[in-house]
Amino acid sequence: MATTKPGERKLQILQTLAQMLEQPKGEKITTAALAARLEVSEAALYRHFASKAQMFEGLIEFIETSVFGLINQISEQQENGLSQAQAITGMLLNFAERNPGMTRVLIGDALVNEDERLQLRMNQFIERVELALRQSLKLAATQGQASDMDAVNRANLIACMVVGRWHRFAKSGFKQVPTDNLQGQLAVLLV
């Protein structure tokens, strides 16, 4: 691995960390285990990241960039507010399904016993997701598809459903996929 280009090692570390998080047992990840998996010394990890918390921040940045980039695309492409809310919800669940290791970051499992600011950042992430859903539902209200007063409650309910499905996916050892029967449940939530 001595032939890696600058910046590639950092990405390699984050990818390996995400892969380790995909293990259903959810064991605590140590820098020693991460270094062993990469076949480098722990010191080599610290040349790229000042701390393990900074490694998790790298994963969180990937999640935020990916998810909010997709939310922006959905908002630009879908004019219908209810369609936006449905597409955002589906994207959130598909993201988790395609990235099981990241799901453990999303629900905070991987952040237990790590720096408290990481969990606070994920809490803010969920609040931003709920805000995006609320904006879509308010748009639906202006389009006569829903009540404006329901937008706040529905956005919260949908966000809670998404987080619950993420939890169920992670706690089932990534066997109960979050998108099971999604359309039927969204029909109930968005009626």
CSV table of C-alpha atoms in Angstrom, one decimal:
chain,number,residue,atom,x,y,z
A,1,MET,CA,0.0,0.0,0.0
A,2,ALA,CA,3.0,2.2,-0.2
A,3,THR,CA,2.0,3.3,-3.7
A,4,THR,CA,-1.1,5.3,-2.6
A,5,LYS,CA,-1.4,8.9,-3.8
A,6,PRO,CA,-1.8,11.8,-1.3
A,7,GLY,CA,-5.4,11.9,-0.1
A,8,GLU,CA,-6.1,8.3,-1.2
A,9,ARG,CA,-4.9,6.9,2.2
A,10,LYS,CA,-7.4,9.2,4.0
A,11,LEU,CA,-10.2,7.9,1.8
A,12,GLN,CA,-9.0,4.3,2.3
A,13,ILE,CA,-9.1,4.8,6.1
A,14,LEU,CA,-12.7,6.1,6.0
A,15,GLN,CA,-13.8,3.3,3.6
A,16,THR,CA,-12.2,0.6,5.9
A,17,LEU,CA,-13.8,2.2,8.9
A,18,ALA,CA,-17.2,2.1,7.2
A,19,GLN,CA,-16.7,-1.5,6.2
A,20,MET,CA,-15.8,-2.4,9.8
A,21,LEU,CA,-19.1,-0.7,10.9
A,22,GLU,CA,-21.0,-3.1,8.7
A,23,GLN,CA,-20.2,-6.0,11.0
A,24,PRO,CA,-23.6,-7.0,12.5
A,25,LYS,CA,-22.1,-7.6,16.0
A,26,GLY,CA,-21.3,-3.9,16.2
A,27,GLU,CA,-18.2,-4.3,18.3
A,28,LYS,CA,-16.3,-1.2,19.4
A,29,ILE,CA,-13.8,-0.1,16.7
A,30,THR,CA,-10.4,0.7,18.0
A,31,THR,CA,-7.6,2.4,16.1
A,32,ALA,CA,-5.5,-0.7,16.6
A,33,ALA,CA,-8.1,-2.9,14.9
A,34,LEU,CA,-8.5,-0.3,12.1
A,35,ALA,CA,-4.7,-0.1,11.6
A,36,ALA,CA,-4.5,-3.9,11.6
A,37,ARG,CA,-7.2,-4.1,8.9
A,38,LEU,CA,-5.3,-1.6,6.8
A,39,GLU,CA,-2.0,-3.3,7.5
A,40,VAL,CA,-0.4,0.0,8.8
A,41,SER,CA,0.7,1.3,12.2
A,42,GLU,CA,-1.6,3.3,14.4
A,43,ALA,CA,0.8,6.2,13.9
A,44,ALA,CA,0.1,6.0,10.1
A,45,LEU,CA,-3.6,6.6,10.9
A,46,TYR,CA,-2.7,9.7,13.0
A,47,ARG,CA,-0.8,11.2,10.1
A,48,HIS,CA,-4.1,11.6,8.4
A,49,PHE,CA,-6.5,12.2,11.3
A,50,ALA,CA,-5.7,13.8,14.6
A,51,SER,CA,-8.1,11.5,16.4
A,52,LYS,CA,-10.6,8.7,16.0
A,53,ALA,CA,-13.3,11.3,16.4
A,54,GLN,CA,-12.0,13.1,13.4
A,55,MET,CA,-12.3,9.8,11.4
A,56,PHE,CA,-15.9,9.6,12.4
A,57,GLU,CA,-16.3,13.3,11.4
A,58,GLY,CA,-15.1,12.3,8.0
A,59,LEU,CA,-17.9,9.7,7.8
A,60,ILE,CA,-20.4,12.2,9.0
A,61,GLU,CA,-19.3,14.7,6.4
A,62,PHE,CA,-19.8,12.0,3.7
A,63,ILE,CA,-23.3,11.3,5.0
A,64,GLU,CA,-24.2,15.0,5.1
A,65,THR,CA,-22.8,15.8,1.7
A,66,SER,CA,-24.5,12.8,0.1
A,67,VAL,CA,-27.9,13.1,1.7
A,68,PHE,CA,-28.3,16.9,1.5
A,69,GLY,CA,-27.0,16.9,-2.1
A,70,LEU,CA,-29.7,14.4,-3.0
A,71,ILE,CA,-32.4,16.3,-1.1
A,72,ASN,CA,-31.4,19.4,-3.1
A,73,GLN,CA,-31.7,17.4,-6.3
A,74,ILE,CA,-35.1,16.1,-5.3
A,75,SER,CA,-36.3,19.5,-4.4
A,76,GLU,CA,-35.2,20.9,-7.8
A,77,GLN,CA,-36.6,18.1,-9.9
A,78,GLN,CA,-39.9,17.5,-8.1
A,79,GLU,CA,-42.4,20.3,-8.2
A,80,ASN,CA,-45.0,18.4,-6.3
A,81,GLY,CA,-44.6,18.8,-2.5
A,82,LEU,CA,-45.9,15.4,-1.6
A,83,SER,CA,-43.7,13.8,-4.2
A,84,GLN,CA,-40.8,15.6,-2.7
A,85,ALA,CA,-41.5,14.2,0.7
A,86,GLN,CA,-42.0,10.7,-0.6
A,87,ALA,CA,-38.8,10.9,-2.7
A,88,ILE,CA,-36.8,12.2,0.3
A,89,THR,CA,-38.1,9.5,2.6
A,90,GLY,CA,-37.3,6.8,0.0
A,91,MET,CA,-33.8,8.2,-0.5
A,92,LEU,CA,-33.1,8.3,3.2
A,93,LEU,CA,-34.0,4.6,3.6
A,94,ASN,CA,-32.2,3.6,0.4
A,95,PHE,CA,-29.1,5.4,1.6
A,96,ALA,CA,-29.1,3.3,4.8
A,97,GLU,CA,-29.8,0.1,2.9
A,98,ARG,CA,-26.8,0.7,0.5
A,99,ASN,CA,-24.5,1.9,3.3
A,100,PRO,CA,-25.1,-0.4,6.3
A,101,GLY,CA,-22.0,0.9,8.1
A,102,MET,CA,-23.1,4.4,7.8
A,103,THR,CA,-26.5,3.4,9.3
A,104,ARG,CA,-24.7,2.7,12.5
A,105,VAL,CA,-23.4,6.3,12.4
A,106,LEU,CA,-26.8,7.7,11.5
A,107,ILE,CA,-28.4,6.1,14.6
A,108,GLY,CA,-25.5,6.9,16.9
A,109,ASP,CA,-24.5,3.2,17.6
A,110,ALA,CA,-21.0,3.7,16.3
A,111,LEU,CA,-20.7,7.0,18.2
A,112,VAL,CA,-21.2,5.5,21.7
A,113,ASN,CA,-18.2,6.2,23.9
A,114,GLU,CA,-16.8,8.6,21.3
A,115,ASP,CA,-16.7,12.4,21.5
A,116,GLU,CA,-20.1,13.8,22.5
A,117,ARG,CA,-20.0,16.4,19.7
A,118,LEU,CA,-20.3,13.6,17.1
A,119,GLN,CA,-23.7,12.6,18.5
A,120,LEU,CA,-24.8,16.2,18.7
A,121,ARG,CA,-23.8,16.6,15.0
A,122,MET,CA,-26.0,13.6,14.1
A,123,ASN,CA,-28.9,15.1,16.1
A,124,GLN,CA,-28.5,18.2,14.0
A,125,PHE,CA,-28.5,16.1,10.9
A,126,ILE,CA,-31.8,14.6,11.8
A,127,GLU,CA,-33.2,18.0,12.6
A,128,ARG,CA,-32.1,19.2,9.1
A,129,VAL,CA,-33.7,16.2,7.5
A,130,GLU,CA,-37.0,16.9,9.3
A,131,LEU,CA,-36.8,20.6,8.2
A,132,ALA,CA,-36.4,19.4,4.6
A,133,LEU,CA,-39.5,17.2,5.0
A,134,ARG,CA,-41.4,20.1,6.6
A,135,GLN,CA,-40.5,22.4,3.7
A,136,SER,CA,-41.8,19.8,1.2
A,137,LEU,CA,-45.0,19.3,3.2
A,138,LYS,CA,-45.5,23.1,3.4
A,139,LEU,CA,-45.1,23.2,-0.4
A,140,ALA,CA,-47.8,20.5,-0.6
A,141,ALA,CA,-50.0,22.7,1.6
A,142,THR,CA,-49.6,25.7,-0.8
A,143,GLN,CA,-50.5,23.3,-3.7
A,144,GLY,CA,-53.7,22.3,-1.9
A,145,GLN,CA,-52.5,18.7,-1.2
A,146,ALA,CA,-52.2,18.9,2.6
A,147,SER,CA,-53.0,21.1,5.6
A,148,ASP,CA,-50.3,23.6,6.5
A,149,MET,CA,-50.9,22.8,10.2
A,150,ASP,CA,-50.1,19.2,9.6
A,151,ALA,CA,-46.7,19.9,8.0
A,152,VAL,CA,-44.8,20.1,11.2
A,153,ASN,CA,-46.4,17.0,12.7
A,154,ARG,CA,-46.2,14.9,9.6
A,155,ALA,CA,-42.5,15.9,9.0
A,156,ASN,CA,-41.8,14.8,12.6
A,157,LEU,CA,-43.7,11.6,12.2
A,158,ILE,CA,-41.9,10.7,8.9
A,159,ALA,CA,-38.5,11.6,10.4
A,160,CYS,CA,-39.3,9.3,13.4
A,161,MET,CA,-40.3,6.5,11.0
A,162,VAL,CA,-37.1,6.9,9.1
A,163,VAL,CA,-34.9,6.8,12.2
A,164,GLY,CA,-37.0,3.8,13.5
A,165,ARG,CA,-36.4,1.9,10.3
A,166,TRP,CA,-32.7,2.7,10.4
A,167,HIS,CA,-32.6,1.3,14.0
A,168,ARG,CA,-34.5,-1.8,13.0
A,169,PHE,CA,-32.1,-2.4,10.0
A,170,ALA,CA,-29.0,-2.1,12.2
A,171,LYS,CA,-30.4,-4.1,15.2
A,172,SER,CA,-31.5,-6.9,12.9
A,173,GLY,CA,-27.9,-7.3,11.7
A,174,PHE,CA,-28.8,-5.6,8.5
A,175,LYS,CA,-31.4,-8.2,7.6
A,176,GLN,CA,-34.7,-6.2,7.9
A,177,VAL,CA,-34.3,-3.8,5.0
A,178,PRO,CA,-35.6,-0.3,5.7
A,179,THR,CA,-37.5,-0.1,2.4
A,180,ASP,CA,-39.8,-3.0,3.1
A,181,ASN,CA,-43.4,-1.9,2.4
A,182,LEU,CA,-42.3,1.7,2.2
A,183,GLN,CA,-45.0,2.7,-0.4
A,184,GLY,CA,-47.8,1.4,1.7
A,185,GLN,CA,-46.7,3.1,4.8
A,186,LEU,CA,-46.0,6.4,3.0
A,187,ALA,CA,-49.5,6.2,1.6
A,188,VAL,CA,-50.8,6.2,5.2
A,189,LEU,CA,-48.4,9.0,6.4
A,190,LEU,CA,-49.0,11.3,3.4
A,191,VAL,CA,-52.8,10.9,3.0
